[in-house]
XYZ file of N, CA and C in Angstrom:
459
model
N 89.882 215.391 -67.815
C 91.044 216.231 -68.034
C 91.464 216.206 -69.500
N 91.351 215.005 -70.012
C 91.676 214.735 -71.664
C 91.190 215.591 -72.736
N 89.432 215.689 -72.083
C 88.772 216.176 -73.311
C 88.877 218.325 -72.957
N 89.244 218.223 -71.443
C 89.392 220.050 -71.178
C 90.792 219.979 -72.055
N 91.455 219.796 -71.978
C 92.560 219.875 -73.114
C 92.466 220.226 -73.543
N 91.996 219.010 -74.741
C 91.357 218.910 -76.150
C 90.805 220.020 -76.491
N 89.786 220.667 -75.608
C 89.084 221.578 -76.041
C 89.784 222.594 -75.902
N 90.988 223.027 -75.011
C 91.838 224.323 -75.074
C 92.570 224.231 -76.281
N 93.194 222.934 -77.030
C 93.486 222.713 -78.267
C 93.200 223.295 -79.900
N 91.819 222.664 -79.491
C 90.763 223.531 -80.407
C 90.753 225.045 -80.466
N 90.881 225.564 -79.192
C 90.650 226.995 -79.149
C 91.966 227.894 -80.075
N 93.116 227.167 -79.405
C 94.264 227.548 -79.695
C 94.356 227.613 -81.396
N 94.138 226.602 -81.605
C 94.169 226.145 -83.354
C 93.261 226.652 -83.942
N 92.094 227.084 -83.521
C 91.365 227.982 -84.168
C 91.900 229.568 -84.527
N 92.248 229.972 -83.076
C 92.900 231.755 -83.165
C 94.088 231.714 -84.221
N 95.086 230.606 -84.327
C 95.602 230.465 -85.400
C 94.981 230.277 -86.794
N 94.185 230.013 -86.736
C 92.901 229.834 -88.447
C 92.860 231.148 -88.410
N 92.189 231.926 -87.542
C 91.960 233.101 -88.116
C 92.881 234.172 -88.603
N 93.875 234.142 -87.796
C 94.956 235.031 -88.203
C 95.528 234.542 -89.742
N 95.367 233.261 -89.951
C 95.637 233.152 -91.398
C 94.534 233.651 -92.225
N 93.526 233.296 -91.883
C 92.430 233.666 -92.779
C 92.600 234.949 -93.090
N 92.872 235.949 -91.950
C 93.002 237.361 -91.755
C 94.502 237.976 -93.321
N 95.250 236.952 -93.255
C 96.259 237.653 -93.937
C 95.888 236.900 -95.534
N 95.778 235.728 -95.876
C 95.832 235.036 -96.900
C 93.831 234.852 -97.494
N 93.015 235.653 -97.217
C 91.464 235.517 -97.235
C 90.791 234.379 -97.698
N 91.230 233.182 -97.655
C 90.843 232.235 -98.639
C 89.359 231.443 -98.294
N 89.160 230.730 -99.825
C 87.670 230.117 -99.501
C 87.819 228.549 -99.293
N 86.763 228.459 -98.119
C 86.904 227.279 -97.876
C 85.859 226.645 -98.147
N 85.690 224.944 -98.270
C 84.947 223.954 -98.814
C 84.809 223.276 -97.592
N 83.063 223.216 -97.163
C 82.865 222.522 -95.928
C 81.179 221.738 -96.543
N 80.949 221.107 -95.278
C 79.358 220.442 -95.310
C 79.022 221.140 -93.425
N 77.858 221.117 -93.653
C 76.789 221.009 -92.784
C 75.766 220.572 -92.517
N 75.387 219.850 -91.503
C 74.022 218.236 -91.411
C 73.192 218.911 -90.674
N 71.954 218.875 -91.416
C 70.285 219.025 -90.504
C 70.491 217.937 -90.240
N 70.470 217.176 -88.990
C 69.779 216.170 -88.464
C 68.334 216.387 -87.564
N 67.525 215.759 -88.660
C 66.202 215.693 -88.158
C 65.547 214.599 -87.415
N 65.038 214.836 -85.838
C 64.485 213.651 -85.229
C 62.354 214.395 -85.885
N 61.760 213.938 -86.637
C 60.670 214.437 -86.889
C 60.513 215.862 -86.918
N 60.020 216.735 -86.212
C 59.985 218.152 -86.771
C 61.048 219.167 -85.632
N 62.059 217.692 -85.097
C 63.211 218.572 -84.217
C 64.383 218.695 -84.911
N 65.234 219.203 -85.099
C 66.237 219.318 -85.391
C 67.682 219.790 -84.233
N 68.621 219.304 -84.579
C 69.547 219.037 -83.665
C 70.679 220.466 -84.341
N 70.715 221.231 -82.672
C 71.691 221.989 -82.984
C 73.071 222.351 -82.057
N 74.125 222.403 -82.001
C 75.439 222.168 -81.158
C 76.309 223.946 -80.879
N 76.613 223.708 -80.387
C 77.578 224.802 -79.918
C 79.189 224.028 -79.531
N 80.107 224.645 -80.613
C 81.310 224.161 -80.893
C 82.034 224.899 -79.284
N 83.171 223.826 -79.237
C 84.141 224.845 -77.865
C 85.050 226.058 -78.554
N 85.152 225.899 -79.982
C 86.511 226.590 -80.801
C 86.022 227.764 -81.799
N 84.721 227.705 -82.046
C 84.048 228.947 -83.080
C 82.784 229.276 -82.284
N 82.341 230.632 -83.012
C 80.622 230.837 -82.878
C 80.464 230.974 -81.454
N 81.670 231.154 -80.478
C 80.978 231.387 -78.860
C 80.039 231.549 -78.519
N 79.260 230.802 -78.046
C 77.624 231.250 -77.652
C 76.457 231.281 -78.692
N 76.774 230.814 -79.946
C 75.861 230.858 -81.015
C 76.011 229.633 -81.279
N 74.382 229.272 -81.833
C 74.118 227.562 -81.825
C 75.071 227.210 -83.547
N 75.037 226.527 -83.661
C 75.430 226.122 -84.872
C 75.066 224.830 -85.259
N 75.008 224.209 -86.611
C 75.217 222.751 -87.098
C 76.248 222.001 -87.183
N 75.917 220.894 -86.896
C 77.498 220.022 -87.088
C 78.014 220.343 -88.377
N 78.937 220.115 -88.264
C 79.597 219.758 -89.526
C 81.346 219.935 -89.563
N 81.887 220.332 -90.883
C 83.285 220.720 -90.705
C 83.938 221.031 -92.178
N 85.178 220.956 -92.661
C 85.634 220.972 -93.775
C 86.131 219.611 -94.384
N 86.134 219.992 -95.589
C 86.179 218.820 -96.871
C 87.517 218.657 -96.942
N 87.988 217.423 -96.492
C 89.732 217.263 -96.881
C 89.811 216.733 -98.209
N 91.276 216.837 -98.706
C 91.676 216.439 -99.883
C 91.665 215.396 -100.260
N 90.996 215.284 -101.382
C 90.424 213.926 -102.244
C 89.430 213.495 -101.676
N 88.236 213.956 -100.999
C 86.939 213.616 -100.297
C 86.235 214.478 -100.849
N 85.135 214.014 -101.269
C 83.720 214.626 -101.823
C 83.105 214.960 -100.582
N 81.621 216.004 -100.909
C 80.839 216.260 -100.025
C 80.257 215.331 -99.314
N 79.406 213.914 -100.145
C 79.231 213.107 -99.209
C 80.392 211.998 -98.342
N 81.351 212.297 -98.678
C 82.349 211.481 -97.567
C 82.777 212.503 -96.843
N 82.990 213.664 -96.667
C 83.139 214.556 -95.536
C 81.942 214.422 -94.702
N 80.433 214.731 -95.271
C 79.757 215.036 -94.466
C 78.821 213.378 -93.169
N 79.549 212.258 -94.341
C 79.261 211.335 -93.825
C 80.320 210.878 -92.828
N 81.839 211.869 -92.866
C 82.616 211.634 -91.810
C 82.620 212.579 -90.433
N 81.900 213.562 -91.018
C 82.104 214.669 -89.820
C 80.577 214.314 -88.971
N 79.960 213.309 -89.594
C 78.617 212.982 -88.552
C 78.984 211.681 -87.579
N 79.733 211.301 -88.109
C 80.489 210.185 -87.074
C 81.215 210.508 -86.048
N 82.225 211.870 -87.158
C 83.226 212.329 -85.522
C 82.364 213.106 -84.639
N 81.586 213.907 -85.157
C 80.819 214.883 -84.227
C 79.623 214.534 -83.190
N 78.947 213.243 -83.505
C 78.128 212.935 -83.320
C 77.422 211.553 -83.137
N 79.032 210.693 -83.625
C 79.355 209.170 -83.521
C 77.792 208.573 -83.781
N 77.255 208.773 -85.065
C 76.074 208.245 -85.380
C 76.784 207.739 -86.867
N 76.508 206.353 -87.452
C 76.776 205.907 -88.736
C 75.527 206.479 -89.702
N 76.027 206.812 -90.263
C 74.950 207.579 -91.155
C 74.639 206.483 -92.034
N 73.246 206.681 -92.681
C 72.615 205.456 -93.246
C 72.318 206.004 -95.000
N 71.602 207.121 -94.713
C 70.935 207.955 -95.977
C 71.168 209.522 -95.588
N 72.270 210.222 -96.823
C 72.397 211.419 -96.976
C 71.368 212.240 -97.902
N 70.811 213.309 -97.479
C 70.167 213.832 -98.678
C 70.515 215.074 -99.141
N 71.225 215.470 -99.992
C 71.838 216.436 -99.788
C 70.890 217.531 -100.395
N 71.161 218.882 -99.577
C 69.437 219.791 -100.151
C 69.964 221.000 -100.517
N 71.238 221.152 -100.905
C 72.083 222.078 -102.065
C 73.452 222.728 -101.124
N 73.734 224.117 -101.536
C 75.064 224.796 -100.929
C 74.633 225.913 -100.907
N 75.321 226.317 -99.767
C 75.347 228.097 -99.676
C 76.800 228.954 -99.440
N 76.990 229.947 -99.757
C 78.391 230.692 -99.671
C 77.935 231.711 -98.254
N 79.156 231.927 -97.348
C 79.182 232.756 -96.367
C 80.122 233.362 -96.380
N 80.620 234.614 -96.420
C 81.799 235.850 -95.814
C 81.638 235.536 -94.510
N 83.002 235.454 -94.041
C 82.611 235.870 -92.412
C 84.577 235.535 -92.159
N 84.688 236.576 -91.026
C 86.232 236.080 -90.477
C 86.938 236.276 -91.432
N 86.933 236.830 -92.291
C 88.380 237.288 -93.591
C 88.370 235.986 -94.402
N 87.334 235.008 -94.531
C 87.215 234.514 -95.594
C 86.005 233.900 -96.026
N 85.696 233.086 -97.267
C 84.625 232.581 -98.036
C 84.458 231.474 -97.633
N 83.166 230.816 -97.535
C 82.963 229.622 -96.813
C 81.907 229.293 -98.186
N 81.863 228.051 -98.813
C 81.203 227.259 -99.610
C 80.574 225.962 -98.780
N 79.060 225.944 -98.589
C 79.042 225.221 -97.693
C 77.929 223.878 -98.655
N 78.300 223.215 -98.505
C 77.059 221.840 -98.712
C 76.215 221.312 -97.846
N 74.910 221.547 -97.884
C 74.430 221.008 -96.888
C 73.844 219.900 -97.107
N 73.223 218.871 -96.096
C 72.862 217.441 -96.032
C 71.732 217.139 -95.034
N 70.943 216.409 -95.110
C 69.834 216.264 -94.216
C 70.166 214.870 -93.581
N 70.131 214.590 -92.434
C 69.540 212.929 -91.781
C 68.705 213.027 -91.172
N 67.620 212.120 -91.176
C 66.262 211.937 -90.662
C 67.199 210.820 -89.816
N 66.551 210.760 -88.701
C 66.959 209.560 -87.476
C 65.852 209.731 -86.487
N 65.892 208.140 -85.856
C 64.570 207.800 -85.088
C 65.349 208.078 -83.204
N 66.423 207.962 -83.249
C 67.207 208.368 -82.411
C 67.480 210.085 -81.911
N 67.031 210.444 -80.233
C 67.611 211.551 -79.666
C 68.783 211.142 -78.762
N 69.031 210.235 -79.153
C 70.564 209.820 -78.039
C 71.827 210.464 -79.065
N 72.227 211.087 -78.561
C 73.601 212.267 -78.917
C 74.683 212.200 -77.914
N 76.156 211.602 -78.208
C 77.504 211.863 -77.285
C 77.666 213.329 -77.423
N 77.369 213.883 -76.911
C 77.963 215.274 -76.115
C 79.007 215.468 -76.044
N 79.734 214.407 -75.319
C 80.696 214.823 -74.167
C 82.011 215.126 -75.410
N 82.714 215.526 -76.346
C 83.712 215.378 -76.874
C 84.461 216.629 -76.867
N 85.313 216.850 -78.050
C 86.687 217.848 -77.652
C 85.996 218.698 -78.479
N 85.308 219.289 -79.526
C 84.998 219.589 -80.205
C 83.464 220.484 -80.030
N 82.322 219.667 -79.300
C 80.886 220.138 -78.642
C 80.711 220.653 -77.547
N 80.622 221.768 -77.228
C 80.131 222.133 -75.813
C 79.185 221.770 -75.320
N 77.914 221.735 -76.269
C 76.705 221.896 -75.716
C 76.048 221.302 -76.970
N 75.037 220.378 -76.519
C 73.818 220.014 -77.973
C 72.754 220.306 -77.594
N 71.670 220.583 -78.200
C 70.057 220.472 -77.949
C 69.235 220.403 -79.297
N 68.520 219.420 -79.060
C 67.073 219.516 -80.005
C 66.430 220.917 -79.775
N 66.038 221.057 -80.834
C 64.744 222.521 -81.070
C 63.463 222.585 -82.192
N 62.777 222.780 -81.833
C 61.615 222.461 -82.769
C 61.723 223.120 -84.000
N 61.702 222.562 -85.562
C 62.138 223.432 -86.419
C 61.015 224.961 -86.513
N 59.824 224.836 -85.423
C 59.276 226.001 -86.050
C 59.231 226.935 -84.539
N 60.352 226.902 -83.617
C 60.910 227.165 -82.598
C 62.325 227.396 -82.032
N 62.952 227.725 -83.621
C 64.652 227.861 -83.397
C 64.987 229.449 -82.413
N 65.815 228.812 -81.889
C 66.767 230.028 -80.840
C 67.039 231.341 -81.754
N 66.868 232.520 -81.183
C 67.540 233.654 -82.179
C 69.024 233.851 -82.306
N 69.788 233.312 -81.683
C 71.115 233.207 -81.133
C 71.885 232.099 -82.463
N 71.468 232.428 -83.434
C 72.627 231.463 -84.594
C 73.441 231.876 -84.967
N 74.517 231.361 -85.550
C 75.616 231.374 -86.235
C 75.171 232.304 -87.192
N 76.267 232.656 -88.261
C 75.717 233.361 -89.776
C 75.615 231.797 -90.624
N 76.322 231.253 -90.653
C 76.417 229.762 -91.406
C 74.868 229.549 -91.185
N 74.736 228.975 -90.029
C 73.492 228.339 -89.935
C 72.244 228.977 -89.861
N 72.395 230.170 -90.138
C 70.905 231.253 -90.522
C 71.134 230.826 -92.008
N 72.253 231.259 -92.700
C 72.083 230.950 -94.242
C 71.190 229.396 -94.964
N 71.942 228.379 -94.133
C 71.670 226.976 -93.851
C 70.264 226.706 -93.756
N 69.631 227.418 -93.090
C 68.581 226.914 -92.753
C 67.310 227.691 -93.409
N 67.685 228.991 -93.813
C 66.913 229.961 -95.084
C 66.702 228.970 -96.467
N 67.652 227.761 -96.749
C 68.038 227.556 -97.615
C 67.139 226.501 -97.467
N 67.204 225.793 -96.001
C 66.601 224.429 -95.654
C 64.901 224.427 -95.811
N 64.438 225.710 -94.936
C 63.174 225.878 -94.743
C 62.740 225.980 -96.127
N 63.383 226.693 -97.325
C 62.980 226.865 -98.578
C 62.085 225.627 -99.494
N 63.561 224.746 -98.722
C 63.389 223.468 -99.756
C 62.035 222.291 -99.108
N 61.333 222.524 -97.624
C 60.455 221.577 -97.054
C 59.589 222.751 -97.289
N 58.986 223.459 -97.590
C 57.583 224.092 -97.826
C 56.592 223.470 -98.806
């Protein structure tokens, strides 16, 4: 019952993001994590954005936190894994929703497919083979991963 809440929470506080975004257009500063188990990569479907489109973990950069302490905090909350080694493999900008998204992205290699699911935040996780991704992505994480595939060739 805690975490159905939670997740109507999310929803709520999101439709409020947008309507601001909608009036005030502003750009925001986030990270996003490839986590790689060998040539799988891990992708989530949020309860509060992207309905039905896979996406990457991640989230936004709070004040006075760099990219790697956001992205080394939003892999803990999202995904309650302590991150060991960040690699970060550059940034990409997205329009979308009445505003600018600046995104950093980050790689973790892990020997681990054990993933908490269950939280206020994830609907749904699954591994996918990186040369077997779903057509069903986000715009974030098509950009993300144009960017990703670039950099392992």
């Amino acid at each position: 019952m805690k975490i159905l809440l939670g997740k109507l929470m999310y929803k709520i506080g999101y439709a409020g993001y947008y309507i601001k975004w909608f009036i005030f257009r502003p750009k925001t500063f986030g990270v996003q994590i490839l986590l790689r188990n060998n040539n799988d990569l891990l992708l989530i479907q949020h309860t509060y954005m992207h309905r039905g489109l896979w996406d990457l973990p991640g989230g936004g950069i709070k004040e006075k936190e760099n990219s790697f302490e956001a992205a080394k905090r939003e892999t803990e909350e999202e995904l309650k894994i302590d991150t060991i080694e960040l690699k970060n493999i550059g940034s990409v900008e997205v329009y979308h929703s009445y505003h600018h998204d600046n995104i950093q992205v980050f790689e973790i290699k892990t020997d681990s497919r054990e993933i908490d699911f269950n939280q206020v935040e994830i609907k749904k996780g699954q591994w996918f083979n990186i040369s077997n991704l779903p057509t069903n992505l986000s715009k974030h994480t098509k950009k993300v991963l144009d960017l990703y595939l670039e950099t392992i060739k």
